[in-house]
Amino acid sequence: MRKAYSILLLFFYLFSTTELHELVKIPILVEHYYHHSAANNNESLITFINEHYFSGDIHDEDYSQDKKLPFKSNDNCVLATTSVAVNPELFTIVKPAIFSIERNYKVEKNIHFSSDYLSSIWQPPKA
């Protein structure tokens, strides 16, 4: 049951917030193609798609029908506007405290290591 609800919510979300709702207009596309095919001596599907989707907006006698085709109009624009009114009396801004930690490192410039100490790591292990 949860899976069915999940699919239903996904369906509603995709159809309301994306252009997936344009797929509902595919029967109009098929009907319009049959109309063009009958009127234009069996016009091919490629020619029909090229004429209606890649040739710009042609204002001919069936322009109103052309605008009903899938992905030809912006009929489901979503505009989300949010305005926030903040009452300054409800909020106080406190400046954060800045902590300063002083670190003093004493650096000796005249540190000498004996050469035996430095070269001892390169010696083979002793049994």
PDB file of C-alpha atoms in Angstrom:
ATOM      1  CA  MET A   1       0.000   0.000   0.000  1.00  0.00           C
ATOM      2  CA  ARG A   2       2.890   2.356   0.789  1.00  0.00           C
ATOM      3  CA  LYS A   3       4.377   1.632  -2.622  1.00  0.00           C
ATOM      4  CA  ALA A   4       1.113   2.595  -4.331  1.00  0.00           C
ATOM      5  CA  TYR A   5       0.965   5.857  -2.355  1.00  0.00           C
ATOM      6  CA  SER A   6       4.594   6.566  -3.216  1.00  0.00           C
ATOM      7  CA  ILE A   7       3.959   6.029  -6.918  1.00  0.00           C
ATOM      8  CA  LEU A   8       0.842   8.183  -6.772  1.00  0.00           C
ATOM      9  CA  LEU A   9       2.696  11.026  -5.034  1.00  0.00           C
ATOM     10  CA  LEU A  10       5.561  10.763  -7.524  1.00  0.00           C
ATOM     11  CA  PHE A  11       3.055  10.868 -10.375  1.00  0.00           C
ATOM     12  CA  PHE A  12       1.377  13.997  -8.963  1.00  0.00           C
ATOM     13  CA  TYR A  13       4.734  15.653  -8.328  1.00  0.00           C
ATOM     14  CA  LEU A  14       6.104  14.978 -11.813  1.00  0.00           C
ATOM     15  CA  PHE A  15       2.948  16.108 -13.562  1.00  0.00           C
ATOM     16  CA  SER A  16       2.641  19.299 -11.525  1.00  0.00           C
ATOM     17  CA  THR A  17       6.245  20.491 -11.361  1.00  0.00           C
ATOM     18  CA  THR A  18       7.795  19.275 -14.616  1.00  0.00           C
ATOM     19  CA  GLU A  19       6.811  19.303 -18.262  1.00  0.00           C
ATOM     20  CA  LEU A  20       5.652  15.690 -18.066  1.00  0.00           C
ATOM     21  CA  HIS A  21       2.047  16.879 -18.325  1.00  0.00           C
ATOM     22  CA  GLU A  22       2.775  17.685 -21.981  1.00  0.00           C
ATOM     23  CA  LEU A  23       2.746  13.954 -22.751  1.00  0.00           C
ATOM     24  CA  VAL A  24      -1.016  14.020 -22.194  1.00  0.00           C
ATOM     25  CA  LYS A  25      -1.223  16.049 -25.426  1.00  0.00           C
ATOM     26  CA  ILE A  26       0.218  13.259 -27.609  1.00  0.00           C
ATOM     27  CA  PRO A  27      -3.242  12.230 -28.935  1.00  0.00           C
ATOM     28  CA  ILE A  28      -3.668  15.823 -30.171  1.00  0.00           C
ATOM     29  CA  LEU A  29      -0.302  15.496 -31.943  1.00  0.00           C
ATOM     30  CA  VAL A  30      -1.384  12.253 -33.643  1.00  0.00           C
ATOM     31  CA  GLU A  31      -4.726  13.732 -34.697  1.00  0.00           C
ATOM     32  CA  HIS A  32      -3.020  16.869 -36.045  1.00  0.00           C
ATOM     33  CA  TYR A  33      -0.543  14.713 -37.971  1.00  0.00           C
ATOM     34  CA  TYR A  34      -3.394  12.747 -39.585  1.00  0.00           C
ATOM     35  CA  HIS A  35      -5.047  16.034 -40.553  1.00  0.00           C
ATOM     36  CA  HIS A  36      -1.806  17.277 -42.172  1.00  0.00           C
ATOM     37  CA  SER A  37      -1.178  13.921 -43.824  1.00  0.00           C
ATOM     38  CA  ALA A  38      -4.620  13.961 -45.452  1.00  0.00           C
ATOM     39  CA  ALA A  39      -4.332  17.603 -46.513  1.00  0.00           C
ATOM     40  CA  ASN A  40      -0.719  17.498 -47.747  1.00  0.00           C
ATOM     41  CA  ASN A  41      -0.705  14.314 -49.830  1.00  0.00           C
ATOM     42  CA  ASN A  42       0.587  11.850 -47.198  1.00  0.00           C
ATOM     43  CA  GLU A  43       3.133  14.144 -45.551  1.00  0.00           C
ATOM     44  CA  SER A  44       5.844  12.180 -43.710  1.00  0.00           C
ATOM     45  CA  LEU A  45       6.159  12.276 -39.943  1.00  0.00           C
ATOM     46  CA  ILE A  46       9.675  13.750 -40.182  1.00  0.00           C
ATOM     47  CA  THR A  47       8.414  16.612 -42.358  1.00  0.00           C
ATOM     48  CA  PHE A  48       5.527  17.208 -39.961  1.00  0.00           C
ATOM     49  CA  ILE A  49       7.815  17.314 -36.903  1.00  0.00           C
ATOM     50  CA  ASN A  50      10.294  19.556 -38.713  1.00  0.00           C
ATOM     51  CA  GLU A  51       7.547  21.958 -39.781  1.00  0.00           C
ATOM     52  CA  HIS A  52       5.941  22.205 -36.353  1.00  0.00           C
ATOM     53  CA  TYR A  53       8.938  22.063 -34.014  1.00  0.00           C
ATOM     54  CA  PHE A  54      12.073  23.186 -35.871  1.00  0.00           C
ATOM     55  CA  SER A  55      10.834  25.859 -38.298  1.00  0.00           C
ATOM     56  CA  GLY A  56       9.805  28.486 -35.770  1.00  0.00           C
ATOM     57  CA  ASP A  57       6.261  29.711 -35.204  1.00  0.00           C
ATOM     58  CA  ILE A  58       4.494  29.708 -38.553  1.00  0.00           C
ATOM     59  CA  HIS A  59       1.267  31.743 -38.371  1.00  0.00           C
ATOM     60  CA  ASP A  60      -0.903  29.822 -40.810  1.00  0.00           C
ATOM     61  CA  GLU A  61      -4.607  28.948 -40.794  1.00  0.00           C
ATOM     62  CA  ASP A  62      -4.191  26.207 -38.159  1.00  0.00           C
ATOM     63  CA  TYR A  63      -1.943  28.197 -35.826  1.00  0.00           C
ATOM     64  CA  SER A  64      -4.401  27.818 -32.933  1.00  0.00           C
ATOM     65  CA  GLN A  65      -4.232  24.026 -33.344  1.00  0.00           C
ATOM     66  CA  ASP A  66      -0.424  24.172 -33.561  1.00  0.00           C
ATOM     67  CA  LYS A  67      -0.239  25.867 -30.150  1.00  0.00           C
ATOM     68  CA  LYS A  68      -2.142  22.925 -28.607  1.00  0.00           C
ATOM     69  CA  LEU A  69       0.599  20.456 -29.583  1.00  0.00           C
ATOM     70  CA  PRO A  70       2.938  19.093 -26.893  1.00  0.00           C
ATOM     71  CA  PHE A  71       5.813  21.378 -25.871  1.00  0.00           C
ATOM     72  CA  LYS A  72       4.510  24.319 -27.917  1.00  0.00           C
ATOM     73  CA  SER A  73       3.109  26.518 -25.151  1.00  0.00           C
ATOM     74  CA  ASN A  74       3.874  27.585 -21.614  1.00  0.00           C
ATOM     75  CA  ASP A  75       0.570  26.804 -20.006  1.00  0.00           C
ATOM     76  CA  ASN A  76       1.865  25.491 -16.703  1.00  0.00           C
ATOM     77  CA  CYS A  77       4.341  28.090 -15.499  1.00  0.00           C
ATOM     78  CA  VAL A  78       5.185  27.846 -11.851  1.00  0.00           C
ATOM     79  CA  LEU A  79       5.970  31.021  -9.982  1.00  0.00           C
ATOM     80  CA  ALA A  80       6.934  30.688  -6.377  1.00  0.00           C
ATOM     81  CA  THR A  81       7.216  33.934  -4.498  1.00  0.00           C
ATOM     82  CA  THR A  82       8.161  34.093  -0.876  1.00  0.00           C
ATOM     83  CA  SER A  83       8.151  37.214   1.209  1.00  0.00           C
ATOM     84  CA  VAL A  84       9.215  37.295   4.800  1.00  0.00           C
ATOM     85  CA  ALA A  85       8.326  40.029   7.248  1.00  0.00           C
ATOM     86  CA  VAL A  86      10.479  40.032  10.347  1.00  0.00           C
ATOM     87  CA  ASN A  87       9.492  41.945  13.450  1.00  0.00           C
ATOM     88  CA  PRO A  88      12.747  43.433  14.764  1.00  0.00           C
ATOM     89  CA  GLU A  89      11.407  43.501  18.313  1.00  0.00           C
ATOM     90  CA  LEU A  90      11.287  39.697  18.430  1.00  0.00           C
ATOM     91  CA  PHE A  91      14.917  39.181  17.555  1.00  0.00           C
ATOM     92  CA  THR A  92      18.115  40.513  18.996  1.00  0.00           C
ATOM     93  CA  ILE A  93      21.420  40.044  17.323  1.00  0.00           C
ATOM     94  CA  VAL A  94      24.224  39.347  19.728  1.00  0.00           C
ATOM     95  CA  LYS A  95      27.722  40.004  18.555  1.00  0.00           C
ATOM     96  CA  PRO A  96      29.711  36.806  19.006  1.00  0.00           C
ATOM     97  CA  ALA A  97      32.611  36.870  21.413  1.00  0.00           C
ATOM     98  CA  ILE A  98      35.991  36.684  19.794  1.00  0.00           C
ATOM     99  CA  PHE A  99      38.476  34.533  21.613  1.00  0.00           C
ATOM    100  CA  SER A 100      42.123  35.209  21.200  1.00  0.00           C
ATOM    101  CA  ILE A 101      44.631  32.562  22.143  1.00  0.00           C
ATOM    102  CA  GLU A 102      48.209  33.627  22.348  1.00  0.00           C
ATOM    103  CA  ARG A 103      50.722  30.981  21.604  1.00  0.00           C
ATOM    104  CA  ASN A 104      54.361  31.607  22.272  1.00  0.00           C
ATOM    105  CA  TYR A 105      56.740  29.075  20.891  1.00  0.00           C
ATOM    106  CA  LYS A 106      60.320  29.131  21.925  1.00  0.00           C
ATOM    107  CA  VAL A 107      62.536  28.296  19.011  1.00  0.00           C
ATOM    108  CA  GLU A 108      66.146  27.496  19.656  1.00  0.00           C
ATOM    109  CA  LYS A 109      68.369  28.442  16.800  1.00  0.00           C
ATOM    110  CA  ASN A 110      71.413  26.554  18.042  1.00  0.00           C
ATOM    111  CA  ILE A 111      70.067  23.027  18.285  1.00  0.00           C
ATOM    112  CA  HIS A 112      72.776  20.504  17.586  1.00  0.00           C
ATOM    113  CA  PHE A 113      72.236  16.818  17.128  1.00  0.00           C
ATOM    114  CA  SER A 114      75.124  14.490  17.102  1.00  0.00           C
ATOM    115  CA  SER A 115      75.757  12.798  13.807  1.00  0.00           C
ATOM    116  CA  ASP A 116      75.510   9.413  15.516  1.00  0.00           C
ATOM    117  CA  TYR A 117      71.922  10.126  16.435  1.00  0.00           C
ATOM    118  CA  LEU A 118      70.916  11.095  12.892  1.00  0.00           C
ATOM    119  CA  SER A 119      72.684   8.224  11.195  1.00  0.00           C
ATOM    120  CA  SER A 120      71.476   5.574  13.629  1.00  0.00           C
ATOM    121  CA  ILE A 121      68.239   5.006  11.751  1.00  0.00           C
ATOM    122  CA  TRP A 122      70.172   3.747   8.723  1.00  0.00           C
ATOM    123  CA  GLN A 123      71.957   1.015  10.635  1.00  0.00           C
ATOM    124  CA  PRO A 124      70.878  -2.599  10.253  1.00  0.00           C
ATOM    125  CA  PRO A 125      69.130  -4.125  13.259  1.00  0.00           C
ATOM    126  CA  LYS A 126      71.384  -5.628  15.880  1.00  0.00           C
ATOM    127  CA  ALA A 127      70.758  -9.053  17.321  1.00  0.00           C
TER     128      ALA A 127
END
